[in-house]
Coordinates of C-alpha atoms in Angstrom, one line a residue:
Chain M
M1 CA 184.5 122.2 236.6
K2 CA 186.5 121.5 233.5
K3 CA 185.7 118.3 231.6
S4 CA 188.4 115.8 231.4
I5 CA 190.1 114.1 228.4
A6 CA 192.3 111.0 228.5
I7 CA 194.7 111.0 225.6
D8 CA 196.5 107.9 224.4
M9 CA 200.2 108.1 223.4
D10 CA 201.1 105.7 220.6
N11 CA 199.5 106.7 217.3
V12 CA 197.8 109.7 219.0
I13 CA 200.6 111.9 220.2
V14 CA 203.6 109.6 219.4
D15 CA 204.1 108.7 215.8
I16 CA 205.0 105.1 216.6
E17 CA 204.2 104.0 213.1
T18 CA 206.8 106.1 211.4
N19 CA 209.2 105.1 214.2
W20 CA 208.5 101.4 213.7
I21 CA 209.0 101.7 209.9
G22 CA 212.3 103.4 210.5
W23 CA 213.5 100.9 213.0
Y24 CA 212.4 98.0 210.8
E25 CA 214.4 99.4 207.9
K26 CA 217.5 100.1 210.0
E27 CA 217.5 96.7 211.7
F28 CA 216.4 94.5 208.8
G29 CA 217.1 96.5 205.6
V30 CA 213.5 96.4 204.4
R31 CA 211.6 99.6 203.7
I32 CA 207.9 99.3 204.3
D33 CA 205.5 101.7 202.6
K34 CA 202.9 103.3 204.9
Q35 CA 200.3 102.6 202.2
D36 CA 200.8 98.8 202.9
L37 CA 199.9 99.2 206.5
L38 CA 196.4 100.5 205.8
G39 CA 193.7 98.4 207.5
I40 CA 196.2 95.8 208.8
P41 CA 196.4 95.0 212.5
E42 CA 199.7 96.3 213.9
D43 CA 201.0 92.9 214.7
D44 CA 200.6 91.7 211.1
A45 CA 201.8 94.9 209.4
F46 CA 205.4 93.9 208.7
P47 CA 206.7 91.1 206.5
D48 CA 208.2 89.4 209.6
P49 CA 205.8 90.2 212.5
V50 CA 208.0 88.5 215.1
A51 CA 211.0 90.5 214.1
A52 CA 208.9 93.7 214.0
R53 CA 207.6 93.0 217.5
S54 CA 211.2 92.4 218.8
L55 CA 211.9 96.0 218.1
I56 CA 209.4 97.2 220.7
Y57 CA 211.7 95.8 223.4
K58 CA 214.8 97.5 222.3
T59 CA 216.3 100.4 224.3
G60 CA 215.4 103.7 222.7
F61 CA 212.4 102.5 220.7
F62 CA 209.9 104.6 222.6
R63 CA 212.3 107.4 223.7
D64 CA 213.3 108.4 220.2
A65 CA 209.9 108.3 218.5
P66 CA 208.8 111.4 216.7
M67 CA 205.7 113.3 217.7
I68 CA 202.4 113.2 215.7
Q69 CA 202.1 116.5 213.8
G70 CA 200.6 119.3 215.8
A71 CA 200.0 117.1 218.9
A72 CA 201.8 119.3 221.5
E73 CA 200.3 122.6 220.3
A74 CA 196.8 121.0 220.2
V75 CA 197.1 119.5 223.7
L76 CA 198.4 122.8 225.1
K77 CA 195.3 124.5 223.6
L78 CA 193.0 121.8 225.0
Q79 CA 194.5 122.3 228.4
E80 CA 193.0 125.8 228.6
N81 CA 189.5 124.3 228.6
Y82 CA 189.9 120.7 229.8
D83 CA 191.7 118.6 232.4
I84 CA 194.1 116.6 230.3
F85 CA 195.4 113.2 231.2
I86 CA 197.9 111.3 229.2
V87 CA 196.9 107.6 229.5
S88 CA 199.1 105.0 227.9
A89 CA 198.9 101.2 228.2
A90 CA 202.7 101.2 228.8
M91 CA 202.6 98.4 231.3
E92 CA 202.6 95.8 228.5
F93 CA 206.2 96.9 227.8
P94 CA 208.0 97.6 231.1
N95 CA 211.0 98.9 229.2
S96 CA 208.8 101.7 227.8
L97 CA 207.9 103.1 231.2
I98 CA 210.9 105.4 231.8
E99 CA 211.2 106.1 228.1
K100 CA 207.6 107.2 227.8
H101 CA 208.0 109.3 230.9
D102 CA 211.1 111.0 229.5
W103 CA 209.5 111.5 226.1
L104 CA 206.6 113.3 227.7
N105 CA 208.9 115.4 229.8
E106 CA 210.7 116.5 226.6
H107 CA 207.7 117.0 224.2
F108 CA 204.9 117.8 226.7
P109 CA 206.7 119.6 229.6
F110 CA 203.4 121.3 230.4
I111 CA 201.8 118.0 231.5
S112 CA 202.3 117.5 235.2
W113 CA 203.3 114.1 236.6
K114 CA 199.9 114.1 238.3
N115 CA 198.2 113.9 234.9
I116 CA 200.2 111.0 233.5
V117 CA 198.8 107.4 233.7
F118 CA 200.7 104.3 232.7
C119 CA 198.3 101.4 232.9
G120 CA 197.1 98.2 231.2
D121 CA 193.4 97.9 230.9
K122 CA 191.9 101.4 230.5
R123 CA 188.4 100.4 231.7
I124 CA 189.0 101.9 235.1
I125 CA 189.9 105.3 233.7
D126 CA 187.0 107.6 234.1
T127 CA 187.3 110.8 232.0
D128 CA 184.7 112.6 230.0
Y129 CA 186.5 111.8 226.7
L130 CA 189.0 109.3 225.5
I131 CA 191.1 109.9 222.4
D132 CA 192.6 106.6 221.3
D133 CA 193.4 104.6 218.2
H134 CA 192.3 101.2 219.5
L135 CA 188.8 99.8 219.9
K136 CA 189.9 97.6 222.8
N137 CA 190.1 100.9 224.7
L138 CA 187.4 103.0 223.1
D139 CA 184.7 100.3 223.2
F140 CA 184.9 100.1 227.0
C141 CA 185.6 103.7 228.1
K142 CA 183.3 105.4 230.5
G143 CA 183.2 108.7 228.6
T144 CA 182.8 109.7 225.0
P145 CA 185.1 107.8 222.7
I146 CA 187.0 109.6 220.0
L147 CA 188.8 107.4 217.4
F148 CA 192.1 108.9 216.3
T149 CA 193.0 107.7 212.8
A150 CA 196.0 105.3 212.5
S151 CA 196.8 103.0 209.6
H152 CA 195.5 100.0 211.4
N153 CA 192.1 101.5 212.1
V154 CA 191.2 103.1 208.7
N155 CA 188.3 100.6 208.1
V156 CA 186.8 101.0 211.6
T157 CA 183.3 102.5 211.3
K158 CA 182.5 102.8 215.0
H159 CA 182.9 106.0 217.1
K160 CA 183.4 109.6 216.1
R161 CA 186.7 109.8 214.1
V162 CA 189.3 112.5 213.9
N163 CA 192.0 112.3 211.3
N164 CA 194.5 114.7 212.9
W165 CA 194.8 117.2 215.8
N166 CA 193.1 120.0 213.9
E167 CA 190.0 117.9 213.6
A168 CA 190.3 117.0 217.3
L169 CA 190.4 120.7 218.2
A170 CA 187.4 121.4 216.0
L171 CA 185.4 118.5 217.5
L172 CA 186.2 119.7 221.0
E173 CA 185.4 123.3 220.0
V174 CA 188.9 124.6 220.8
G175 CA 190.3 126.8 218.0
Chain K
M1 CA 180.1 91.2 237.3
K2 CA 182.8 91.3 240.0
K3 CA 183.3 94.5 241.9
S4 CA 186.6 96.2 241.6
I5 CA 189.2 97.2 244.1
A6 CA 192.1 99.6 243.6
I7 CA 194.9 98.9 246.0
D8 CA 197.7 101.3 246.7
M9 CA 201.3 100.1 247.0
D10 CA 203.4 102.1 249.6
N11 CA 202.2 101.5 253.1
V12 CA 199.5 99.1 251.9
I13 CA 201.2 96.2 250.2
V14 CA 204.8 97.6 250.4
D15 CA 206.3 98.2 253.8
I16 CA 207.9 101.5 252.7
E17 CA 208.1 102.7 256.3
T18 CA 210.3 99.8 257.5
N19 CA 212.3 100.2 254.4
W20 CA 212.8 104.0 254.9
I21 CA 213.9 103.5 258.5
G22 CA 216.4 100.9 257.4
W23 CA 217.8 103.0 254.6
Y24 CA 218.0 106.1 256.9
E25 CA 220.0 104.1 259.4
K26 CA 222.2 102.6 256.8
E27 CA 222.9 106.0 255.1
F28 CA 223.0 108.3 258.1
G29 CA 223.7 106.1 261.1
V30 CA 220.6 107.2 263.0
R31 CA 218.0 104.6 264.0
I32 CA 214.5 105.9 264.1
D33 CA 211.9 104.2 266.3
K34 CA 208.6 103.4 264.6
Q35 CA 206.8 104.8 267.6
D36 CA 208.3 108.2 266.9
L37 CA 206.6 108.3 263.5
L38 CA 203.0 108.0 264.8
G39 CA 200.8 110.8 263.6
I40 CA 203.6 112.6 261.9
P41 CA 203.4 113.5 258.1
E42 CA 205.8 111.3 256.2
D43 CA 207.9 114.3 255.1
D44 CA 208.5 115.4 258.6
A45 CA 209.0 112.0 260.2
F46 CA 212.8 111.9 260.2
P47 CA 215.3 114.2 262.0
D48 CA 216.6 115.4 258.7
P49 CA 213.6 115.5 256.3
V50 CA 215.6 116.6 253.3
A51 CA 218.1 113.8 253.8
A52 CA 215.2 111.3 254.2
R53 CA 213.6 112.4 251.0
S54 CA 216.8 112.1 249.1
L55 CA 216.7 108.3 249.8
I56 CA 213.5 108.0 247.7
Y57 CA 215.6 108.8 244.6
K58 CA 218.2 106.2 245.2
T59 CA 218.5 103.1 243.0
G60 CA 217.0 100.1 244.8
F61 CA 214.9 102.0 247.3
F62 CA 211.6 100.7 246.0
R63 CA 212.9 97.5 244.5
D64 CA 214.2 96.1 247.8
A65 CA 211.4 97.1 250.1
P66 CA 209.7 94.4 252.1
M67 CA 206.1 93.4 251.8
I68 CA 203.4 94.4 254.3
Q69 CA 202.6 91.3 256.3
G70 CA 200.0 89.1 254.7
A71 CA 199.5 91.3 251.7
A72 CA 200.1 88.8 248.9
E73 CA 198.0 86.1 250.4
A74 CA 195.2 88.5 251.1
V75 CA 195.1 90.0 247.6
L76 CA 195.2 86.5 246.1
K77 CA 192.1 85.7 248.1
L78 CA 190.4 88.9 247.2
Q79 CA 191.1 88.2 243.5
E80 CA 188.7 85.2 243.7
N81 CA 185.8 87.6 244.3
Y82 CA 187.0 91.0 243.0
D83 CA 188.8 92.6 240.0
I84 CA 192.0 93.8 241.6
F85 CA 194.0 96.7 240.4
I86 CA 197.2 97.8 241.9
V87 CA 197.2 101.6 241.7
S88 CA 200.3 103.5 242.7
A89 CA 201.1 107.2 242.4
A90 CA 204.5 106.2 241.1
M91 CA 204.8 109.0 238.6
E92 CA 206.1 111.4 241.2
F93 CA 209.3 109.3 241.4
P94 CA 210.1 108.2 237.8
N95 CA 213.0 106.1 239.1
S96 CA 210.4 104.0 240.9
L97 CA 208.5 103.0 237.8
I98 CA 210.6 100.0 236.7
E99 CA 211.4 99.1 240.4
K100 CA 207.8 99.0 241.4
H101 CA 207.0 97.0 238.3
D102 CA 209.7 94.5 239.1
W103 CA 208.7 94.4 242.8
L104 CA 205.1 93.5 241.8
N105 CA 206.4 90.8 239.4
E106 CA 208.3 89.2 242.2
H107 CA 205.8 89.5 245.0
F108 CA 202.5 89.6 243.2
P109 CA 203.1 87.5 240.1
F110 CA 199.3 86.7 239.9
I111 CA 198.6 90.4 239.0
S112 CA 198.5 90.8 235.3
W113 CA 200.1 93.9 233.6
K114 CA 196.6 94.8 232.6
N115 CA 195.7 95.4 236.2
I116 CA 198.6 97.7 237.2
V117 CA 198.3 101.4 237.1
F118 CA 201.1 103.9 237.8
C119 CA 199.6 107.4 237.9
G120 CA 199.7 110.7 239.6
D121 CA 196.3 112.0 240.7
K122 CA 194.0 109.0 241.4
R123 CA 190.8 111.0 240.9
I124 CA 190.3 109.5 237.4
I125 CA 190.5 105.9 238.7
D126 CA 187.0 104.5 238.9
T127 CA 186.8 101.3 241.0
D128 CA 184.2 100.2 243.6
Y129 CA 186.7 100.4 246.4
L130 CA 190.1 102.1 247.0
I131 CA 192.4 100.8 249.8
D132 CA 194.9 103.5 250.5
D133 CA 196.8 105.2 253.3
H134 CA 196.4 108.8 252.1
L135 CA 193.5 111.2 252.4
K136 CA 194.6 113.0 249.3
N137 CA 193.6 109.9 247.4
L138 CA 190.7 108.5 249.6
D139 CA 188.9 111.9 249.9
F140 CA 188.4 112.1 246.1
C141 CA 187.9 108.5 245.0
K142 CA 184.8 107.5 243.1
G143 CA 184.2 104.3 245.0
T144 CA 184.2 103.4 248.7
P145 CA 187.3 104.6 250.5
I146 CA 189.1 102.2 252.9
L147 CA 191.9 103.7 255.0
F148 CA 194.8 101.3 255.5
T149 CA 196.6 102.2 258.8
A150 CA 200.1 103.6 258.5
S151 CA 202.0 105.5 261.1
H152 CA 201.4 108.9 259.5
N153 CA 197.6 108.4 259.5
V154 CA 196.9 107.0 263.0
N155 CA 195.0 110.2 264.0
V156 CA 192.8 110.3 261.0
T157 CA 189.2 109.9 261.9
K158 CA 187.6 109.9 258.4
H159 CA 186.8 106.8 256.4
K160 CA 186.4 103.1 257.3
R161 CA 189.8 102.0 258.7
V162 CA 191.5 98.6 258.4
N163 CA 194.7 98.0 260.5
N164 CA 196.0 95.1 258.6
W165 CA 195.2 92.7 255.7
N166 CA 193.1 90.3 258.0
E167 CA 190.8 93.2 258.8
A168 CA 190.6 94.1 255.1
L169 CA 189.5 90.6 254.2
A170 CA 186.9 90.7 257.0
L171 CA 185.6 94.0 255.8
L172 CA 185.3 92.8 252.2
E173 CA 183.8 89.5 253.4
V174 CA 186.5 87.3 252.1
G175 CA 187.8 84.8 254.7

């Protein structure tokens, strides 16, 4: 039986950070440098955190986000050896539900609806691995946690870390 | 630590059967008797199965469905002793995502977004119990399966069965 991997969306396959910076500049005319986000919790990363958070609720915010480099090719490779589930805590932002669904259909058409999970707390998800950027998910997962690097987590020292999808493939021994 | 229960939506807390019969009559002018659905797979339950299935994709089909009798009061009681997760295979019908979310917000406002899961295959859900009307979910769940009676499953002889929410409360020793 194949082992299973749960893969988070934002900051793992979706480049929500680049997206957020772009929307912030477009809406408020302030360009944030990615370097300034390093080690900062996402909610505190912008000069006006309330304004930054308001963007999350805007139509198109999740639908138009770019993909993390190499994500689709890597997940397609992983799928040869693993059961892949895309597991996103989308329930916090109900407006994101259909947008995230449509984004997956466009960028990851090889993922069946049967393998997509939109949830809140990921503690009830039981897979052999979880690739995620947040300790709130990794610390409580039932399988092996894999920390995917995002600006906000660069100072985290827990869990096995991968900096990109090439490193993830190497770790999971898929080349 | 509280034990956890995953609770399905359609035919368990949502009276999708009554809803379907109502929509079928409204759209096609044919009134189906509930008795005629007993023991019949859902997809074959209406005179014109293709027409019946088309209703699932219509706006409002999931949002306006009535609740299964006693479901909200029962789940509220269960919540005192169990961690409750609402787990629906909503991903098969993307139009249902926001409608099911809004339905839950209206009828089950005491369920946090953290405890809602919209998925496909429920095999990766790990809770102590699963209350569901479908063998495709119950047969593969990691916890104890509880079959909730629906017309289509009346002839099923596997798994512990509850016919209504009072029986579910009794089985789970919450009165």
